Amino acid sequence: MNIAKKYTPQQIEEKWYSYWIENKLFKSEPDDREPYTIVIPPPNVTGVLHMGHMLNNTIQDVLVRRARMQGKNACWVPGTDHASIATEAKVVASLKEKGIDKADLTREEFLEHAWQWKEKHGGIILEQLKKLGASCDWDRTCFTMDDIRYKSVIKVFVDLYDKGLIYRGVRMVNWDPEALTALSDEEVIYKEVNSKLYYLKYKVEGTDDEYVTIATTRPETILGDTAVCVNPADERYFNLKGKNVIVPLINRVVPIIEDPYVDMEFGTGCLKITPAHDINDYEIGIKHNLESVDIFNPDGTLNKDAQLYVGKDRFEVRTLIVEDLQKAGSVEKIEDYVNKVGYSERTNAVIEPKLSMQWFLQMQKLAKPALDVVMDDFVRFYPDKFKNTYRHWMENVHDWCISRQLWWGQRIPAYYLPDKQIVVANNIYEALEKAKKINPQITADQLKQDDDVLDTWFSSWLWPMSVFDGILNPDNDDIQYYYPTNDLVTAPEIMFFWVARMIIASIEFKNNIPFKNVYFTGIVRDKLGRKMSKSLGNSPEPIELIEKYGADGVRVGMLLTSPAGNDLPFDEALCEQGRNFSNKIWNALKLVEGWNVDKTIPQPEYAEQSVKWFSNQLDLAISQIDNSFNDFRLSEALMTVYKLIWDDFCSWYLEIIKPEYGKPIDAKTYNSTVDFFVGLMKVLHPFMPFITEEINSILDNEKADYKSIMISEMPVAQDYSDSVINDFAATKEIINSIRNVRHKYNIPNKDKIEIFYKNIGDNSINELPFSDVVVKLGNLSKLSVSEKISEGISFIVGSFEFFVVIEQSINVEEELEKLNQELKYQEGFKNSVLKKLNNKKFVENAKPEIVDLERKKLSDSETKIEAILKQISNLKK
C-alpha cells in the first residue's frame, strides 16, 4: 500500500470525523452494557472556543473514548448555557447597532430578537469542538432554555417554594449597574486596586470647632450616611456618647452610635454608616434601627435622595464631591490606599451594594447532605486538596439570590394578585386555579407574572438530571440508565457556582449523587504565569493552533503538562512537540509498510528476543497507564504512551528487528510488529484519535469490512516479567556503552568489533540476556565469555564486565583518569547507601522490600568498585 510521504492532519481529520458522524459512532442508547456518562460543562451560548475549553474538552474526550474502547456504553452529552447576563448584553448591543433601544421594545419583542441572535451565533462553540475531535452524542445536544430544560427549572422553583425554601424579600445584594441586575456573591470577582483614602471631618452638633474624622474610599456615599459609629471600648470617643454629627455638604444630622464591629485600628476608628450601600453598614443599620437612604439609580447615577449631583455617574461624583468637600474645609487629608473592589464577573462593572427586593433560596439545610457526600468520598475530588475549599464554603454558605432583573432567562413563575398576594405555579392555568382559592372572582388577565428571570446557574445546577429529562419524567429509561453520571471535568473556580449546587440539587431531587468523580483542571497560563485571556492578548486562537499543528498535536500539547488541579504553563512549542510525535509515528508506519515480507525465512534470534521484550514492555506500560487513569493522572498516562512509542517502539524495537538494507523481513516478526503497532494505536487513540484511526485503517487494509479503532477493544495488561524488562534495560545500557566507545575512539559503525565479557558478581551465571540483540545493534563480530582479562577498553553494566577489543593503542593516562572518577563516584554512592543502612530508624521503619533494595545497591556498588580497582591495576602493569 502506498503511504503518503508526509502526514497531513487537516485532510485526515476531516475524513475521519465525517466517517464517525455518518456511522453514528458517538451515538448512545440504553442497552445491557455498563454505562459511562459525562455531561459537558455547558459553555455560554455567546462563547467561542478558548484555551480553557480546549483543555477541558480534550480531557473529557480522552475519558469517553477510553471508556468506549473498554466496552462501556459511552455517552457524552453536549450542550450550551443561555448565559442570561452575557447574552442579554450581546443582544442589547446588537440592537443598539441597528438603532433599537431595549426600552422601546416589549418583553416579547425583545425575546424574539434574543432567540434570533441565539440561532445565528449560538452553535459556534459546538462546531469548534468538532474540530478538536470531541466525540459527543450530538443528537442529544441540549440548551438550558429549550423546552425541557425551561420547564424543568420552573418545576423545581415551584417545588422548592412549596417546601418553604424559596422566599422573597428586601436584602442587600450585589448590584451590577451595567447589566442592571442583582448578582450572587459567587459572581463577584474581587481585585486589588490603587485607591485613595479620604479623611473627612464631620462637625459635632452644637459645637463651634469640634469634629470627628472618618476615613472612606467612597466619599460619594456620604450623601447616604445615617450615622457615625465608634467602638464602645475606644477611649478617644467616650466624650461623644449620645451626641450627633452633621454630614458635610448636605447638613444631615445623624447620631453617633457604638458597636464593637468598628476596628479601632483602621483609619481614625470612626466609621460612617451608609445602610443602603454597604453590607456591613446594612447589618449595623438593622441592629441600631437606622434610617436607610438609597442614593443610587440602578445604572449607578445619583437619584434625588442624594440631594446633590442628581443624574451624574457615581465615579464622576467622586471627583466632584472631593473638590466641594475641600472647598468646604471638610477634607483633613488624602492618602494612597490599596484595597479590594468587587467587579461583576460578566460585565466587569464595579459592583454597587444595593438594597433590593429579590428572590432567595435558603441554602443551609440543603448544603449539609451535599457536604457529607464529598467529605465521605461518595463524590471523589481529584485532586482531593479541593475538599477543604469545598468544606469551607459549604459550612459558611449564604442564601442564594436567584432572581435577575433581565428578560432573557426562565421567568420566575410567581403571579401577583391585585392585592399583591402571590401564587407560585408552573403556568398561568395552574396559577389561576391557585388564585381562585384566594379570590374566586379573579380572572387570568388580573394576574401579573413577576418580571424577573432566574439566575442562569439555577438552570445549570439541574444539568446532569435535566439533560436526561429527569425532572419532568423522573422514571424515564435514560435517567434510569445513565444516572448518576461518572466523571465531571471542570475548573475549580466554578466549584461553588456549579459543582456544589449540582450535588445539592441531585440529592434534593434524585436522592442520589450527580456524578462519582470530579476532575478539576488547572488554569491555562502563558510563559509569564498570566491567565490566558483574549483581553490580555496572550491567548492563541485554538482553531488556528489546530490548523497549524493538527488536532492531535494540539491535544498532546495541552495534556503533556496538565496535572489535575494544577495550572498548565502553556507554550506553543508543546503543540509542535505533539505534531512531531505525529510525524514520528507516521515515519514508523512508512518504515514498517515498506518492508518486503518473506514467509519462507525463519525468525532470527535477535527478532525473537526483541518481540519477547516488547511484549512484556507493552503489558507493563498498559498496567501503568491503567493505574494513572484510575487516579486521573492523565498527563502521566500520556507520557507513558509517548515514551512507549517514541523510545521503546520506534527507537529500540524497530531498530532491532529492521532487516538489512534490501533484504526481506520474516513473516513471524512482521506479523508481531503489525500487532504491536495496532495495539499501540489503540492505547494512544483516546489522546490522538485522528492519526490512530488513519494508521489502524492502513494496517487493517486486508479486512473486508473495516471496524473503527474507536469501537475496538482497548488492550488489557497481561502478566509481564520484571526480569525480562530489567534485563533489556541492562541490554540498552550495554549497547549505549558500545556506541560510546565507538564514538570516543572513532570506530565507524560499519566496522565490526569483538567484545569479551565475564560475570563479576554471581560467577554461576555466564549467559548474557539478549546477546543476539547486543550483537546486532553493537555490530559485533564476536561476543563471548572470557574469564581472562583481555586488553581493551572496559565498562561495567550490572554484574557483567565488558572488554572491547580495539586495534589502536589506548591512552593509559586518560583511561586511568576516567576510572578514578568512576571509582570516586561509586565510593560516594556506597557511603550514602551505608549511611542509610546504618540508620537504625530507617532499617526498623522502612518497608522490608525497600531495605532489601538498599542492600542490593550496596552489593552492586561493592562489585563495581572491585572491578574498577582491577581495571586500574591492569592498566598500571
XYZ file of N, CA, C and O in Angstrom, residues 254-409:
624
model
N -26.953 63.314 62.085
C -27.018 61.854 62.297
C -26.407 61.522 63.651
O -25.519 62.233 64.141
N -26.862 60.433 64.275
C -26.368 60.108 65.620
C -24.977 59.448 65.597
O -24.585 58.826 64.613
N -24.258 59.587 66.709
C -23.037 58.799 66.940
C -23.484 57.569 67.721
O -24.067 57.692 68.803
N -23.231 56.400 67.149
C -23.626 55.142 67.796
C -22.384 54.342 68.138
O -21.269 54.640 67.655
N -22.561 53.310 68.979
C -21.427 52.477 69.404
C -21.689 51.028 69.005
O -22.802 50.517 69.186
N -20.649 50.402 68.456
C -20.786 48.987 68.093
C -19.400 48.352 68.065
O -18.449 48.932 67.506
N -19.244 47.162 68.649
C -17.918 46.501 68.672
C -17.414 46.104 67.294
O -16.254 45.712 67.137
N -18.273 46.164 66.262
C -17.834 45.843 64.896
C -16.702 46.760 64.432
O -15.836 46.360 63.658
N -16.683 48.009 64.926
C -15.718 49.001 64.444
C -14.303 48.606 64.855
O -14.033 48.314 66.033
N -13.404 48.599 63.865
C -11.992 48.305 64.092
C -11.299 49.598 64.541
O -11.181 50.551 63.768
N -10.844 49.624 65.781
C -10.230 50.849 66.322
C -8.909 51.179 65.631
O -8.432 52.308 65.695
N -8.316 50.172 64.966
C -7.007 50.378 64.338
C -7.127 50.919 62.907
O -6.165 51.453 62.356
N -8.295 50.764 62.293
C -8.437 51.213 60.904
C -8.794 52.692 60.855
O -9.722 53.153 61.522
N -8.072 53.415 60.009
C -8.352 54.842 59.840
C -8.300 55.574 61.162
O -7.297 55.516 61.895
N -9.407 56.243 61.491
C -9.478 57.010 62.736
C -10.228 56.259 63.824
O -10.382 56.772 64.932
N -10.724 55.065 63.492
C -11.543 54.335 64.455
C -12.960 54.851 64.512
O -13.748 54.457 65.380
N -13.274 55.709 63.566
C -14.601 56.321 63.494
C -15.183 55.977 62.116
O -14.576 56.285 61.089
N -16.345 55.339 62.093
C -16.858 54.760 60.852
C -18.173 55.426 60.440
O -19.097 55.546 61.233
N -18.247 55.863 59.178
C -19.512 56.372 58.634
C -20.422 55.187 58.321
O -19.955 54.136 57.862
N -21.705 55.316 58.566
C -22.651 54.213 58.347
C -23.634 54.610 57.245
O -24.380 55.587 57.379
N -23.597 53.805 56.142
C -24.480 54.040 54.996
C -25.256 52.748 54.746
O -24.869 51.919 53.912
N -26.350 52.533 55.467
C -27.022 51.226 55.428
C -27.456 50.773 54.041
O -27.551 49.565 53.792
N -27.732 51.702 53.138
C -28.241 51.307 51.818
C -27.140 50.890 50.857
O -27.431 50.353 49.786
N -25.853 51.113 51.236
C -24.789 50.911 50.248
C -23.559 50.177 50.774
O -22.477 50.302 50.204
N -23.722 49.409 51.837
C -22.622 48.582 52.348
C -23.246 47.459 53.163
O -24.115 47.710 54.015
N -22.803 46.236 52.915
C -23.436 45.084 53.551
C -23.252 45.111 55.061
O -24.165 44.800 55.830
N -22.064 45.522 55.527
C -21.822 45.577 56.970
C -22.599 46.728 57.608
O -23.149 46.590 58.712
N -22.639 47.884 56.911
C -23.441 49.016 57.395
C -24.921 48.630 57.465
O -25.659 49.066 58.356
N -25.343 47.810 56.502
C -26.735 47.352 56.467
C -27.073 46.566 57.740
O -28.116 46.779 58.375
N -26.159 45.660 58.132
C -26.378 44.861 59.344
C -26.402 45.756 60.577
O -27.241 45.575 61.481
N -25.493 46.736 60.633
C -25.471 47.669 61.768
C -26.743 48.507 61.781
O -27.322 48.788 62.841
N -27.205 48.890 60.586
C -28.429 49.678 60.491
C -29.627 48.953 61.063
O -30.468 49.538 61.761
N -29.728 47.648 60.755
C -30.833 46.844 61.294
C -30.722 46.764 62.818
O -31.706 46.946 63.552
N -29.504 46.507 63.290
C -29.255 46.341 64.723
C -29.607 47.610 65.504
O -30.137 47.554 66.616
N -29.304 48.786 64.921
C -29.500 50.060 65.624
C -30.713 50.841 65.117
O -30.874 52.017 65.448
N -31.528 50.173 64.280
C -32.772 50.778 63.793
C -32.527 52.121 63.100
O -33.181 53.127 63.383
N -31.553 52.128 62.185
C -31.194 53.353 61.487
C -32.028 53.525 60.223
O -32.472 52.551 59.604
N -32.173 54.777 59.820
C -32.820 55.084 58.542
C -31.895 54.624 57.409
O -30.666 54.621 57.540
N -32.484 54.217 56.284
C -31.701 53.799 55.114
C -32.017 54.727 53.952
O -33.173 54.847 53.543
N -30.973 55.397 53.431
C -31.158 56.338 52.323
C -30.435 55.799 51.089
O -29.197 55.752 51.049
N -31.203 55.385 50.082
C -30.623 54.857 48.836
C -30.403 56.024 47.881
O -31.355 56.659 47.430
N -29.133 56.311 47.561
C -28.819 57.499 46.758
C -28.554 57.178 45.289
O -28.299 58.087 44.500
N -28.596 55.860 44.914
C -28.225 55.494 43.549
C -29.417 55.000 42.733
O -30.275 54.258 43.230
N -29.440 55.411 41.475
C -30.325 54.788 40.493
C -29.740 53.438 40.111
O -28.543 53.178 40.338
N -30.537 52.555 39.481
C -29.999 51.241 39.086
C -28.757 51.309 38.189
O -27.922 50.407 38.221
N -28.595 52.383 37.395
C -27.456 52.458 36.477
C -26.227 53.115 37.088
O -25.257 53.405 36.395
N -26.250 53.362 38.410
C -25.077 53.923 39.071
C -25.024 55.437 39.075
O -24.041 56.014 39.534
N -26.059 56.081 38.563
C -26.145 57.539 38.686
C -26.861 57.877 39.993
O -27.522 57.013 40.595
N -26.710 59.144 40.441
C -27.305 59.535 41.709
C -28.757 59.967 41.514
O -29.086 60.633 40.524
N -29.611 59.588 42.481
C -31.027 59.932 42.405
C -31.332 61.168 43.265
O -30.437 61.735 43.903
N -32.574 61.554 43.330
C -32.954 62.793 44.032
C -32.723 62.695 45.535
O -32.533 63.719 46.211
N -32.712 61.455 46.101
C -32.473 61.316 47.539
C -31.046 61.673 47.924
O -30.750 61.884 49.103
N -30.165 61.746 46.927
C -28.786 62.159 47.198
C -28.703 63.668 47.449
O -27.710 64.150 48.001
N -29.707 64.395 46.995
C -29.803 65.852 47.147
C -28.844 66.614 46.222
O -29.189 67.670 45.697
N -27.650 66.111 46.034
C -26.666 66.778 45.176
C -26.283 65.868 44.006
O -26.403 64.642 44.104
N -25.782 66.463 42.910
C -25.224 65.732 41.752
C -26.239 64.774 41.122
O -25.865 63.721 40.561
N -27.501 65.100 41.220
C -28.560 64.205 40.720
C -28.362 63.951 39.219
O -28.157 64.884 38.437
N -28.399 62.654 38.834
C -28.262 62.259 37.438
C -26.840 62.027 36.987
O -26.604 61.530 35.881
N -25.858 62.377 37.824
C -24.453 62.193 37.431
C -23.958 60.805 37.867
O -24.417 60.246 38.871
N -22.978 60.272 37.095
C -22.425 58.941 37.391
C -21.637 58.962 38.699
O -20.997 59.958 39.054
N -21.690 57.848 39.419
C -21.053 57.747 40.749
C -19.565 58.083 40.732
O -19.050 58.689 41.673
N -18.852 57.709 39.659
C -17.409 57.976 39.631
C -17.111 59.438 39.273
O -16.129 60.010 39.742
N -17.975 60.019 38.474
C -17.844 61.456 38.215
C -18.105 62.224 39.508
O -17.397 63.187 39.837
N -19.112 61.770 40.267
C -19.461 62.414 41.528
C -18.304 62.318 42.525
O -18.053 63.253 43.297
N -17.586 61.225 42.505
C -16.460 61.071 43.428
C -15.467 62.226 43.250
O -14.961 62.793 44.226
N -15.173 62.558 42.005
C -14.255 63.674 41.738
C -14.873 65.003 42.178
O -14.222 65.816 42.850
N -16.140 65.207 41.821
C -16.800 66.481 42.124
C -16.960 66.698 43.624
O -16.730 67.802 44.136
N -17.348 65.655 44.356
C -17.630 65.824 45.777
C -16.352 66.086 46.565
O -16.357 66.837 47.553
N -15.232 65.477 46.133
C -13.956 65.737 46.815
C -13.576 67.205 46.645
O -13.118 67.863 47.597
N -13.756 67.723 45.445
C -13.470 69.152 45.214
C -14.334 70.026 46.104
O -13.854 70.987 46.729
N -15.639 69.720 46.210
C -16.552 70.516 47.023
C -16.259 70.371 48.513
O -16.389 71.333 49.283
N -15.882 69.162 48.933
C -15.527 68.947 50.340
C -14.266 69.731 50.709
O -14.160 70.279 51.817
N -13.321 69.782 49.776
C -12.102 70.557 50.028
C -12.429 72.046 50.159
O -11.907 72.744 51.037
N -13.301 72.528 49.288
C -13.696 73.935 49.354
C -14.392 74.242 50.674
O -14.272 75.348 51.225
N -15.137 73.260 51.202
C -15.875 73.463 52.451
C -15.004 73.240 53.680
O -15.475 73.388 54.816
N -13.735 72.881 53.458
C -12.829 72.648 54.579
C -13.107 71.355 55.313
O -12.721 71.195 56.481
N -13.756 70.399 54.627
C -14.133 69.140 55.285
C -13.163 67.991 55.011
O -13.405 66.863 55.439
N -12.070 68.257 54.263
C -11.080 67.209 53.982
C -9.855 67.440 54.853
O -9.202 68.485 54.767
N -9.563 66.465 55.703
C -8.378 66.579 56.560
C -7.124 66.182 55.795
O -6.111 66.864 55.821
N -7.194 65.051 55.076
C -6.065 64.603 54.251
C -6.547 63.507 53.297
O -7.635 62.934 53.477
N -5.723 63.221 52.291
C -6.000 62.146 51.324
C -4.741 61.293 51.201
O -3.645 61.833 50.990
N -4.883 59.976 51.335
C -3.742 59.062 51.252
C -3.941 58.063 50.119
O -5.078 57.694 49.785
N -2.826 57.618 49.537
C -2.894 56.485 48.607
C -3.249 55.241 49.404
O -2.798 55.058 50.544
N -4.042 54.374 48.775
C -4.544 53.218 49.524
C -4.823 52.078 48.555
O -5.397 52.286 47.489
N -4.405 50.877 48.916
C -4.690 49.689 48.103
C -5.805 48.896 48.780
O -5.691 48.538 49.951
N -6.891 48.679 48.049
C -7.995 47.913 48.622
C -8.596 46.986 47.576
O -8.258 47.053 46.390
N -9.468 46.102 48.030
C -10.124 45.146 47.122
C -11.495 45.673 46.741
O -12.276 46.070 47.613
N -11.760 45.668 45.453
C -13.028 46.167 44.928
C -13.709 45.040 44.164
O -13.075 44.311 43.401
N -15.026 44.906 44.373
C -15.790 43.860 43.698
C -16.194 44.258 42.286
O -16.679 45.367 42.054
N -15.974 43.335 41.350
C -16.345 43.557 39.946
C -17.302 42.462 39.501
O -17.192 41.316 39.937
N -18.193 42.814 38.595
C -19.104 41.826 38.031
C -18.329 40.853 37.151
O -17.558 41.264 36.284
N -18.544 39.568 37.392
C -17.855 38.552 36.589
C -18.239 38.657 35.118
O -17.435 38.378 34.234
N -19.475 39.090 34.849
C -19.972 39.099 33.472
C -19.639 40.384 32.717
O -19.253 40.346 31.563
N -19.824 41.546 33.381
C -19.660 42.812 32.652
C -18.405 43.580 33.051
O -18.053 44.571 32.416
N -17.757 43.132 34.129
C -16.560 43.801 34.659
C -16.880 45.188 35.219
O -15.990 46.017 35.401
N -18.150 45.468 35.473
C -18.523 46.732 36.110
C -18.255 46.633 37.610
O -18.351 45.544 38.200
N -17.918 47.784 38.241
C -17.730 47.794 39.687
C -19.092 47.585 40.356
O -20.067 48.260 40.044
N -19.133 46.598 41.243
C -20.374 46.237 41.915
C -20.792 47.342 42.892
O -19.955 47.949 43.556
N -22.087 47.556 42.967
C -22.633 48.511 43.936
C -23.522 47.749 44.914
O -24.536 47.179 44.509
N -23.155 47.661 46.206
C -24.065 47.040 47.173
C -25.376 47.815 47.183
O -25.374 49.052 47.204
N -26.499 47.109 47.163
C -27.789 47.801 46.997
C -28.895 47.013 47.689
O -28.946 45.789 47.597
N -29.764 47.742 48.367
C -30.957 47.115 48.940
C -31.947 46.879 47.814
O -32.250 47.789 47.040
N -32.432 45.655 47.734
C -33.293 45.343 46.608
C -34.241 44.204 46.962
O -33.892 43.300 47.729
N -35.444 44.264 46.403
C -36.415 43.171 46.559
C -36.024 42.046 45.605
O -35.995 42.238 44.392
N -35.675 40.889 46.166
C -35.182 39.773 45.352
C -35.762 38.461 45.873
O -36.321 38.389 46.971
N -35.577 37.412 45.060
C -35.942 36.054 45.449
C -34.680 35.331 45.933
O -33.616 35.473 45.342
N -34.827 34.557 47.007
C -33.686 33.867 47.595
C -34.024 32.397 47.844
O -35.188 32.045 48.103
N -32.993 31.567 47.786
C -33.124 30.149 48.147
C -32.338 29.924 49.436
O -31.147 30.245 49.518
N -33.001 29.364 50.449
C -32.320 29.040 51.709
C -31.355 27.886 51.462
O -31.747 26.842 50.943
N -30.104 28.058 51.867
C -29.070 27.081 51.494
C -28.567 26.208 52.648
O -28.049 25.123 52.411
N -28.700 26.686 53.889
C -28.053 25.965 54.996
C -28.533 24.518 55.101
O -27.724 23.581 55.196
N -29.837 24.318 55.058
C -30.385 22.966 55.194
C -29.995 22.090 53.995
O -29.678 20.906 54.144
N -30.009 22.683 52.815
C -29.689 21.926 51.598
C -28.208 21.559 51.523
O -27.835 20.546 50.924
N -27.350 22.397 52.123
C -25.899 22.218 51.968
C -25.353 21.028 52.759
O -24.383 20.397 52.341
N -25.960 20.720 53.903
C -25.393 19.710 54.797
C -25.202 18.344 54.134
O -24.090 17.794 54.137
N -26.243 17.744 53.536
C -26.016 16.425 52.901
C -25.055 16.499 51.720
O -24.327 15.542 51.449
N -25.018 17.652 51.024
C -24.097 17.804 49.891
C -22.659 17.920 50.364
O -21.725 17.571 49.633
N -22.470 18.414 51.578
C -21.126 18.448 52.169
C -20.698 17.040 52.557
O -19.567 16.617 52.289
N -21.608 16.293 53.165
C -21.267 14.953 53.668
C -20.824 14.010 52.555
O -19.862 13.244 52.731
N -21.499 14.035 51.392
C -21.160 13.058 50.335
C -19.756 13.302 49.772
O -19.108 12.358 49.299
N -19.280 14.547 49.850
C -17.913 14.833 49.387
C -16.908 14.480 50.478
O -15.871 13.861 50.213
N -17.211 14.859 51.713
C -16.289 14.550 52.816
C -16.128 13.039 53.001
O -15.069 12.565 53.388
N -17.192 12.298 52.709
C -17.146 10.835 52.865
C -16.742 10.113 51.580
O -16.831 8.887 51.487
N -16.353 10.880 50.571
C -15.822 10.344 49.306
C -16.829 9.544 48.489
O -16.439 8.718 47.661
N -18.123 9.802 48.686
C -19.088 9.242 47.744
C -18.952 9.971 46.405
O -19.137 9.394 45.343
N -18.630 11.256 46.499
C -18.179 12.020 45.334
C -16.705 12.309 45.567
O -16.342 12.948 46.552
N -15.846 11.826 44.665
C -14.402 11.982 44.840
C -13.908 13.201 44.067
O -14.265 13.397 42.905
N -13.076 14.009 44.718
C -12.439 15.156 44.070
C -11.006 14.781 43.683
O -10.288 14.160 44.469
N -10.610 15.164 42.478
C -9.232 14.970 42.018
C -8.685 16.317 41.560
O -9.235 16.899 40.626
N -7.644 16.846 42.215
C -7.005 16.323 43.431
C -7.879 16.603 44.659
O -8.678 17.533 44.659
N -7.679 15.796 45.704
C -8.564 15.903 46.863
C -8.277 17.108 47.733
O -8.992 17.358 48.709
N -7.232 17.897 47.365
C -6.956 19.114 48.140
C -8.150 20.080 48.097
O -8.307 20.923 48.990
N -8.983 19.951 47.080
C -10.119 20.860 46.938
C -11.255 20.546 47.915
O -12.199 21.320 48.046
N -11.148 19.410 48.613
C -12.186 19.077 49.592
C -12.251 20.131 50.699
O -13.330 20.495 51.168
N -11.091 20.628 51.118
C -11.074 21.625 52.194
C -11.722 22.934 51.760
O -12.447 23.572 52.529
N -11.452 23.332 50.521
C -12.072 24.550 49.988
C -13.585 24.378 49.927
O -14.346 25.274 50.290
N -13.992 23.221 49.455
C -15.417 22.906 49.342
C -16.072 22.936 50.723
O -17.146 23.527 50.904
N -15.430 22.311 51.692
C -15.996 22.253 53.046
C -16.157 23.662 53.626
O -17.191 23.991 54.203
N -15.133 24.497 53.445
C -15.183 25.855 53.986
C -16.390 26.612 53.423
O -17.108 27.286 54.161
N -16.611 26.482 52.132
C -17.707 27.215 51.507
C -19.056 26.678 51.972
O -19.961 27.439 52.297
N -19.166 25.351 52.024
C -20.447 24.734 52.377
C -20.805 24.979 53.841
O -21.985 25.059 54.202
N -19.797 25.092 54.700
C -20.072 25.353 56.117
C -20.399 26.826 56.369
O -20.900 27.174 57.443
N -20.086 27.687 55.400
C -20.339 29.124 55.555
C -21.245 29.664 54.446
O -21.159 30.829 54.069
N -22.093 28.791 53.929
C -22.918 29.148 52.784
C -23.956 30.205 53.145
O -24.480 30.228 54.258
N -24.218 31.121 52.212
C -25.253 32.132 52.376
C -26.453 31.776 51.503
O -26.334 31.009 50.553
N -27.583 32.378 51.814
C -28.749 32.181 50.954
C -28.431 32.697 49.556
O -27.719 33.694 49.381
N -28.959 32.025 48.578
C -28.630 32.276 47.171
C -29.652 33.236 46.568
O -30.850 32.933 46.540
N -29.177 34.388 46.107
C -30.048 35.336 45.410
C -30.259 34.797 44.000
O -29.340 34.801 43.171
N -31.473 34.315 43.721
C -31.712 33.583 42.469
C -32.456 34.406 41.423
O -32.708 33.903 40.316
N -32.827 35.653 41.734
C -33.558 36.470 40.751
C -32.610 37.418 40.033
O -31.616 37.879 40.596
N -32.931 37.675 38.768
C -32.138 38.599 37.961
C -33.100 39.533 37.218
O -34.125 39.092 36.696
N -32.722 40.795 37.149
C -33.598 41.795 36.547
C -33.333 41.861 35.036
O -32.803 42.842 34.504
N -33.681 40.779 34.389
C -33.425 40.624 32.956
C -34.677 40.039 32.287
O -35.621 39.632 32.967
N -34.626 39.955 30.972
C -35.717 39.324 30.223
C -35.308 37.982 29.625
O -36.155 37.139 29.348
N -34.009 37.797 29.399
C -33.525 36.550 28.789
C -33.248 35.539 29.895
O -32.310 35.682 30.667
N -34.082 34.521 29.972
C -33.924 33.516 31.013
C -35.277 32.918 31.354
O -36.307 33.258 30.765
